[in-house]
PDB file of N, CA and C in Angstrom:
ATOM      1  N   MET A   1      10.327  21.373 -13.988  1.00 74.00           N
ATOM      2  CA  MET A   1       8.948  20.509 -14.793  1.00 74.00           C
ATOM      3  C   MET A   1       8.881  19.108 -14.460  1.00 74.00           C
ATOM      4  N   SER A   2       9.691  18.412 -14.244  1.00 80.00           N
ATOM      5  CA  SER A   2      10.054  17.175 -13.949  1.00 80.00           C
ATOM      6  C   SER A   2       9.709  17.009 -12.512  1.00 80.00           C
ATOM      7  N   ASP A   3      10.160  18.052 -11.646  1.00 83.00           N
ATOM      8  CA  ASP A   3      10.060  17.783 -10.329  1.00 83.00           C
ATOM      9  C   ASP A   3       8.365  17.872  -9.948  1.00 83.00           C
ATOM     10  N   GLN A   4       7.648  18.797 -10.790  1.00 90.00           N
ATOM     11  CA  GLN A   4       6.426  18.871 -10.716  1.00 90.00           C
ATOM     12  C   GLN A   4       5.608  17.623 -11.190  1.00 90.00           C
ATOM     13  N   ILE A   5       6.030  16.854 -11.784  1.00 92.00           N
ATOM     14  CA  ILE A   5       5.382  15.718 -12.529  1.00 92.00           C
ATOM     15  C   ILE A   5       5.660  14.670 -11.061  1.00 92.00           C
ATOM     16  N   TYR A   6       6.709  14.684 -10.610  1.00 91.00           N
ATOM     17  CA  TYR A   6       7.017  13.689  -9.711  1.00 91.00           C
ATOM     18  C   TYR A   6       6.047  14.187  -8.330  1.00 91.00           C
ATOM     19  N   ASN A   7       5.829  15.535  -8.181  1.00 92.00           N
ATOM     20  CA  ASN A   7       4.889  15.796  -6.879  1.00 92.00           C
ATOM     21  C   ASN A   7       3.479  15.309  -7.324  1.00 92.00           C
ATOM     22  N   ILE A   8       2.982  15.432  -8.384  1.00 95.00           N
ATOM     23  CA  ILE A   8       1.569  14.977  -8.707  1.00 95.00           C
ATOM     24  C   ILE A   8       1.598  13.464  -8.733  1.00 95.00           C
ATOM     25  N   ILE A   9       2.682  12.955  -8.942  1.00 95.00           N
ATOM     26  CA  ILE A   9       2.555  11.264  -9.148  1.00 95.00           C
ATOM     27  C   ILE A   9       2.475  11.055  -7.714  1.00 95.00           C
ATOM     28  N   GLN A  10       3.610  11.728  -6.631  1.00 95.00           N
ATOM     29  CA  GLN A  10       3.318  11.189  -5.468  1.00 95.00           C
ATOM     30  C   GLN A  10       2.248  11.671  -4.684  1.00 95.00           C
ATOM     31  N   LEU A  11       1.640  12.652  -4.823  1.00 96.00           N
ATOM     32  CA  LEU A  11       0.230  12.932  -4.435  1.00 96.00           C
ATOM     33  C   LEU A  11      -0.728  11.994  -4.943  1.00 96.00           C
ATOM     34  N   ILE A  12      -1.006  11.539  -5.972  1.00 97.00           N
ATOM     35  CA  ILE A  12      -1.990  10.515  -6.350  1.00 97.00           C
ATOM     36  C   ILE A  12      -1.654   9.363  -5.852  1.00 97.00           C
ATOM     37  N   SER A  13      -0.475   9.026  -5.879  1.00 97.00           N
ATOM     38  CA  SER A  13      -0.020   7.375  -5.088  1.00 97.00           C
ATOM     39  C   SER A  13      -0.333   7.589  -3.740  1.00 97.00           C
ATOM     40  N   GLY A  14      -0.125   8.624  -3.056  1.00 97.00           N
ATOM     41  CA  GLY A  14      -0.262   8.673  -1.694  1.00 97.00           C
ATOM     42  C   GLY A  14      -1.634   8.472  -1.222  1.00 97.00           C
ATOM     43  N   VAL A  15      -2.667   9.306  -2.079  1.00 97.00           N
ATOM     44  CA  VAL A  15      -4.156   9.246  -1.802  1.00 97.00           C
ATOM     45  C   VAL A  15      -4.681   7.852  -2.053  1.00 97.00           C
ATOM     46  N   ILE A  16      -4.173   7.233  -3.146  1.00 97.00           N
ATOM     47  CA  ILE A  16      -4.672   5.838  -3.388  1.00 97.00           C
ATOM     48  C   ILE A  16      -4.438   5.030  -2.620  1.00 97.00           C
ATOM     49  N   LEU A  17      -3.097   4.878  -2.111  1.00 96.00           N
ATOM     50  CA  LEU A  17      -2.468   4.133  -1.142  1.00 96.00           C
ATOM     51  C   LEU A  17      -3.223   4.281   0.368  1.00 96.00           C
ATOM     52  N   VAL A  18      -3.650   5.424   0.830  1.00 96.00           N
ATOM     53  CA  VAL A  18      -4.647   5.653   1.750  1.00 96.00           C
ATOM     54  C   VAL A  18      -5.837   4.950   1.795  1.00 96.00           C
ATOM     55  N   ILE A  19      -6.451   5.061   0.469  1.00 95.00           N
ATOM     56  CA  ILE A  19      -7.768   4.460   0.384  1.00 95.00           C
ATOM     57  C   ILE A  19      -7.447   2.894   0.258  1.00 95.00           C
ATOM     58  N   LEU A  20      -6.788   2.461  -0.512  1.00 94.00           N
ATOM     59  CA  LEU A  20      -6.328   0.941  -0.426  1.00 94.00           C
ATOM     60  C   LEU A  20      -6.040   0.304   0.932  1.00 94.00           C
ATOM     61  N   VAL A  21      -5.491   0.776   1.704  1.00 94.00           N
ATOM     62  CA  VAL A  21      -4.985   0.469   2.934  1.00 94.00           C
ATOM     63  C   VAL A  21      -6.590   0.377   3.665  1.00 94.00           C
ATOM     64  N   LEU A  22      -7.270   1.309   3.344  1.00 93.00           N
ATOM     65  CA  LEU A  22      -8.321   1.582   4.531  1.00 93.00           C
ATOM     66  C   LEU A  22      -9.491   0.849   3.979  1.00 93.00           C
ATOM     67  N   ALA A  23      -9.601   0.136   2.739  1.00 91.00           N
ATOM     68  CA  ALA A  23     -10.595  -0.728   2.270  1.00 91.00           C
ATOM     69  C   ALA A  23     -10.036  -2.322   2.221  1.00 91.00           C
ATOM     70  N   GLN A  24      -8.991  -2.551   2.927  1.00 87.00           N
ATOM     71  CA  GLN A  24      -8.526  -3.746   3.287  1.00 87.00           C
ATOM     72  C   GLN A  24      -9.329  -4.374   4.291  1.00 87.00           C
ATOM     73  N   GLN A  25      -9.704  -5.578   4.605  1.00 76.00           N
ATOM     74  CA  GLN A  25     -10.342  -6.076   5.558  1.00 76.00           C
ATOM     75  C   GLN A  25      -9.474  -6.219   6.938  1.00 76.00           C
ATOM     76  N   ARG A  26      -9.800  -5.858   8.168  1.00 71.00           N
ATOM     77  CA  ARG A  26      -9.260  -6.044   9.390  1.00 71.00           C
ATOM     78  C   ARG A  26      -9.449  -7.742   9.784  1.00 71.00           C
ATOM     79  N   GLY A  27      -8.255  -8.104  10.575  1.00 58.00           N
ATOM     80  CA  GLY A  27      -8.585  -9.590  10.932  1.00 58.00           C
ATOM     81  C   GLY A  27      -7.356 -10.055  11.283  1.00 58.00           C
ATOM     82  N   ALA A  28      -6.469 -10.492  10.324  1.00 53.00           N
ATOM     83  CA  ALA A  28      -4.969 -10.878  10.385  1.00 53.00           C
ATOM     84  C   ALA A  28      -4.018  -9.865  10.921  1.00 53.00           C
ATOM     85  N   GLY A  29      -4.298  -9.127  11.969  1.00 54.00           N
ATOM     86  CA  GLY A  29      -3.500  -8.000  12.200  1.00 54.00           C
ATOM     87  C   GLY A  29      -2.418  -8.685  13.415  1.00 54.00           C
ATOM     88  N   LEU A  30      -2.075  -7.458  14.290  1.00 50.00           N
ATOM     89  CA  LEU A  30      -1.101  -7.981  15.093  1.00 50.00           C
ATOM     90  C   LEU A  30      -1.822  -8.815  16.176  1.00 50.00           C
ATOM     91  N   GLY A  31      -3.004  -8.684  16.417  1.00 50.00           N
ATOM     92  CA  GLY A  31      -3.727  -9.419  17.619  1.00 50.00           C
ATOM     93  C   GLY A  31      -3.456 -10.717  17.418  1.00 50.00           C
ATOM     94  N   SER A  32      -3.830 -11.310  16.142  1.00 52.00           N
ATOM     95  CA  SER A  32      -3.690 -12.730  15.633  1.00 52.00           C
ATOM     96  C   SER A  32      -2.071 -13.100  15.914  1.00 52.00           C
ATOM     97  N   ALA A  33      -1.565 -12.293  15.807  1.00 52.00           N
ATOM     98  CA  ALA A  33       0.153 -13.112  15.862  1.00 52.00           C
ATOM     99  C   ALA A  33       0.376 -13.272  17.445  1.00 52.00           C
ATOM    100  N   PHE A  34      -0.148 -12.899  18.448  1.00 56.00           N
ATOM    101  CA  PHE A  34      -0.073 -13.267  19.577  1.00 56.00           C
ATOM    102  C   PHE A  34      -1.217 -14.310  19.972  1.00 56.00           C
ATOM    103  N   GLY A  35      -1.811 -15.501  19.709  1.00 55.00           N
ATOM    104  CA  GLY A  35      -2.394 -16.165  19.814  1.00 55.00           C
ATOM    105  C   GLY A  35      -3.857 -16.083  19.516  1.00 55.00           C
ATOM    106  N   GLY A  36      -4.061 -15.143  18.723  1.00 55.00           N
ATOM    107  CA  GLY A  36      -5.545 -14.715  18.418  1.00 55.00           C
ATOM    108  C   GLY A  36      -6.131 -15.752  17.485  1.00 55.00           C
ATOM    109  N   GLU A  37      -6.722 -15.505  16.334  1.00 55.00           N
ATOM    110  CA  GLU A  37      -7.434 -16.326  15.180  1.00 55.00           C
ATOM    111  C   GLU A  37      -6.849 -17.479  14.961  1.00 55.00           C
ATOM    112  N   SER A  38      -7.109 -18.342  14.303  1.00 54.00           N
ATOM    113  CA  SER A  38      -6.454 -19.376  13.487  1.00 54.00           C
ATOM    114  C   SER A  38      -6.578 -19.373  12.329  1.00 54.00           C
ATOM    115  N   SER A  39      -7.476 -18.155  11.718  1.00 54.00           N
ATOM    116  CA  SER A  39      -7.649 -17.967  10.333  1.00 54.00           C
ATOM    117  C   SER A  39      -6.455 -17.037   9.907  1.00 54.00           C
ATOM    118  N   PHE A  40      -5.586 -16.972  10.464  1.00 57.00           N
ATOM    119  CA  PHE A  40      -4.186 -16.357  10.333  1.00 57.00           C
ATOM    120  C   PHE A  40      -3.633 -16.727   8.970  1.00 57.00           C
ATOM    121  N   TYR A  41      -3.662 -17.945   8.680  1.00 62.00           N
ATOM    122  CA  TYR A  41      -2.892 -18.608   7.573  1.00 62.00           C
ATOM    123  C   TYR A  41      -3.879 -18.902   6.334  1.00 62.00           C
ATOM    124  N   SER A  42      -5.323 -18.193   6.229  1.00 68.00           N
ATOM    125  CA  SER A  42      -6.292 -18.285   5.116  1.00 68.00           C
ATOM    126  C   SER A  42      -5.722 -17.443   4.025  1.00 68.00           C
ATOM    127  N   THR A  43      -6.040 -17.894   2.925  1.00 77.00           N
ATOM    128  CA  THR A  43      -5.596 -17.659   1.497  1.00 77.00           C
ATOM    129  C   THR A  43      -6.344 -16.475   1.198  1.00 77.00           C
ATOM    130  N   LYS A  44      -5.695 -15.447   0.351  1.00 77.00           N
ATOM    131  CA  LYS A  44      -6.558 -14.175  -0.152  1.00 77.00           C
ATOM    132  C   LYS A  44      -7.264 -14.380  -1.495  1.00 77.00           C
ATOM    133  N   ARG A  45      -8.402 -14.171  -1.695  1.00 83.00           N
ATOM    134  CA  ARG A  45      -8.971 -14.329  -3.043  1.00 83.00           C
ATOM    135  C   ARG A  45      -9.763 -13.096  -3.373  1.00 83.00           C
ATOM    136  N   GLY A  46      -9.888 -13.314  -4.679  1.00 87.00           N
ATOM    137  CA  GLY A  46     -10.749 -12.278  -5.065  1.00 87.00           C
ATOM    138  C   GLY A  46     -10.573 -10.975  -5.069  1.00 87.00           C
ATOM    139  N   LEU A  47     -11.523 -10.018  -4.414  1.00 88.00           N
ATOM    140  CA  LEU A  47     -11.105  -8.539  -4.365  1.00 88.00           C
ATOM    141  C   LEU A  47     -10.137  -8.310  -3.110  1.00 88.00           C
ATOM    142  N   GLU A  48      -9.939  -9.111  -2.230  1.00 89.00           N
ATOM    143  CA  GLU A  48      -9.057  -9.127  -1.180  1.00 89.00           C
ATOM    144  C   GLU A  48      -7.483  -9.266  -1.779  1.00 89.00           C
ATOM    145  N   LYS A  49      -7.603 -10.092  -2.753  1.00 90.00           N
ATOM    146  CA  LYS A  49      -6.254 -10.474  -3.329  1.00 90.00           C
ATOM    147  C   LYS A  49      -5.845  -9.264  -4.056  1.00 90.00           C
ATOM    148  N   LEU A  50      -6.934  -8.734  -5.039  1.00 92.00           N
ATOM    149  CA  LEU A  50      -6.494  -7.814  -5.993  1.00 92.00           C
ATOM    150  C   LEU A  50      -6.148  -6.378  -4.952  1.00 92.00           C
ATOM    151  N   LEU A  51      -6.914  -6.320  -3.995  1.00 92.00           N
ATOM    152  CA  LEU A  51      -6.430  -4.935  -2.970  1.00 92.00           C
ATOM    153  C   LEU A  51      -5.014  -5.136  -2.353  1.00 92.00           C
ATOM    154  N   PHE A  52      -4.924  -6.425  -1.937  1.00 92.00           N
ATOM    155  CA  PHE A  52      -3.064  -6.580  -1.505  1.00 92.00           C
ATOM    156  C   PHE A  52      -2.106  -6.411  -2.437  1.00 92.00           C
ATOM    157  N   TYR A  53      -2.403  -6.972  -3.905  1.00 95.00           N
ATOM    158  CA  TYR A  53      -1.381  -6.571  -4.800  1.00 95.00           C
ATOM    159  C   TYR A  53      -1.239  -5.255  -5.257  1.00 95.00           C
ATOM    160  N   MET A  54      -2.630  -4.606  -5.311  1.00 95.00           N
ATOM    161  CA  MET A  54      -2.507  -3.128  -5.896  1.00 95.00           C
ATOM    162  C   MET A  54      -2.035  -1.880  -4.568  1.00 95.00           C
ATOM    163  N   THR A  55      -1.854  -2.520  -3.523  1.00 96.00           N
ATOM    164  CA  THR A  55      -1.369  -2.041  -2.332  1.00 96.00           C
ATOM    165  C   THR A  55      -0.049  -2.073  -2.480  1.00 96.00           C
ATOM    166  N   ILE A  56       0.532  -3.289  -2.803  1.00 96.00           N
ATOM    167  CA  ILE A  56       2.069  -3.240  -3.027  1.00 96.00           C
ATOM    168  C   ILE A  56       2.555  -2.533  -4.088  1.00 96.00           C
ATOM    169  N   ILE A  57       1.984  -2.633  -5.130  1.00 97.00           N
ATOM    170  CA  ILE A  57       2.209  -1.722  -6.382  1.00 97.00           C
ATOM    171  C   ILE A  57       2.264  -0.238  -6.254  1.00 97.00           C
ATOM    172  N   ILE A  58       1.264   0.243  -5.491  1.00 97.00           N
ATOM    173  CA  ILE A  58       1.199   1.571  -5.290  1.00 97.00           C
ATOM    174  C   ILE A  58       2.470   2.120  -4.248  1.00 97.00           C
ATOM    175  N   SER A  59       2.419   1.210  -3.382  1.00 97.00           N
ATOM    176  CA  SER A  59       3.586   1.498  -2.294  1.00 97.00           C
ATOM    177  C   SER A  59       5.003   1.762  -3.032  1.00 97.00           C
ATOM    178  N   VAL A  60       5.207   0.677  -4.023  1.00 97.00           N
ATOM    179  CA  VAL A  60       6.533   0.589  -4.772  1.00 97.00           C
ATOM    180  C   VAL A  60       6.515   2.064  -5.494  1.00 97.00           C
ATOM    181  N   ILE A  61       5.517   2.464  -5.962  1.00 97.00           N
ATOM    182  CA  ILE A  61       5.511   3.570  -6.957  1.00 97.00           C
ATOM    183  C   ILE A  61       5.655   5.002  -6.013  1.00 97.00           C
ATOM    184  N   PHE A  62       4.999   5.002  -4.803  1.00 97.00           N
ATOM    185  CA  PHE A  62       5.306   6.043  -3.905  1.00 97.00           C
ATOM    186  C   PHE A  62       6.675   6.074  -3.292  1.00 97.00           C
ATOM    187  N   LEU A  63       7.229   4.980  -3.215  1.00 97.00           N
ATOM    188  CA  LEU A  63       8.610   5.157  -2.586  1.00 97.00           C
ATOM    189  C   LEU A  63       9.374   5.321  -3.728  1.00 97.00           C
ATOM    190  N   THR A  64       9.268   4.794  -4.850  1.00 96.00           N
ATOM    191  CA  THR A  64      10.319   5.055  -5.879  1.00 96.00           C
ATOM    192  C   THR A  64      10.045   6.549  -6.181  1.00 96.00           C
ATOM    193  N   THR A  65       9.148   7.358  -6.050  1.00 95.00           N
ATOM    194  CA  THR A  65       9.001   8.691  -6.415  1.00 95.00           C
ATOM    195  C   THR A  65       9.400   9.619  -5.212  1.00 95.00           C
ATOM    196  N   SER A  66       9.455   9.286  -4.018  1.00 95.00           N
ATOM    197  CA  SER A  66       9.932   9.636  -2.940  1.00 95.00           C
ATOM    198  C   SER A  66      11.642   9.608  -3.007  1.00 95.00           C
ATOM    199  N   LEU A  67      12.069   8.586  -3.468  1.00 95.00           N
ATOM    200  CA  LEU A  67      13.557   8.444  -3.466  1.00 95.00           C
ATOM    201  C   LEU A  67      14.109   9.182  -4.538  1.00 95.00           C
ATOM    202  N   ILE A  68      13.412   9.460  -5.891  1.00 92.00           N
ATOM    203  CA  ILE A  68      13.814  10.244  -6.804  1.00 92.00           C
ATOM    204  C   ILE A  68      13.618  11.723  -6.308  1.00 92.00           C
ATOM    205  N   ARG A  69      12.460  12.024  -5.973  1.00 91.00           N
ATOM    206  CA  ARG A  69      12.484  13.360  -5.265  1.00 91.00           C
ATOM    207  C   ARG A  69      13.858  13.604  -4.331  1.00 91.00           C
ATOM    208  N   ILE A  70      14.277  12.960  -3.562  1.00 92.00           N
ATOM    209  CA  ILE A  70      15.364  13.033  -2.592  1.00 92.00           C
ATOM    210  C   ILE A  70      16.640  13.189  -3.422  1.00 92.00           C
ATOM    211  N   ILE A  71      16.920  12.262  -4.333  1.00 92.00           N
ATOM    212  CA  ILE A  71      18.071  12.315  -5.209  1.00 92.00           C
ATOM    213  C   ILE A  71      17.936  13.506  -6.193  1.00 92.00           C
ATOM    214  N   ILE A  72      17.107  14.194  -6.431  1.00 88.00           N
ATOM    215  CA  ILE A  72      16.963  14.990  -7.459  1.00 88.00           C
ATOM    216  C   ILE A  72      17.529  16.730  -6.733  1.00 88.00           C
ATOM    217  N   SER A  73      16.793  16.602  -5.488  1.00 83.00           N
ATOM    218  CA  SER A  73      17.022  17.857  -4.732  1.00 83.00           C
ATOM    219  C   SER A  73      18.416  17.987  -3.765  1.00 83.00           C
TER     220      SER A  73
END
């Protein structure tokens, strides 16, 4: 029963994580690390900041459920 709950939580958090990553703005990626944009040090505000924090939270949930499933099995 608990394994089924972890499967559902992991599936939902995985889908939400993909959506959040795709919804984030492009720009300060790997290209700017090699001398690209000067806006690399800009601060996140509003919706961009919310998406950033939600991505971190959902990533932690996904990682935690993955580790629990490994330990259980």
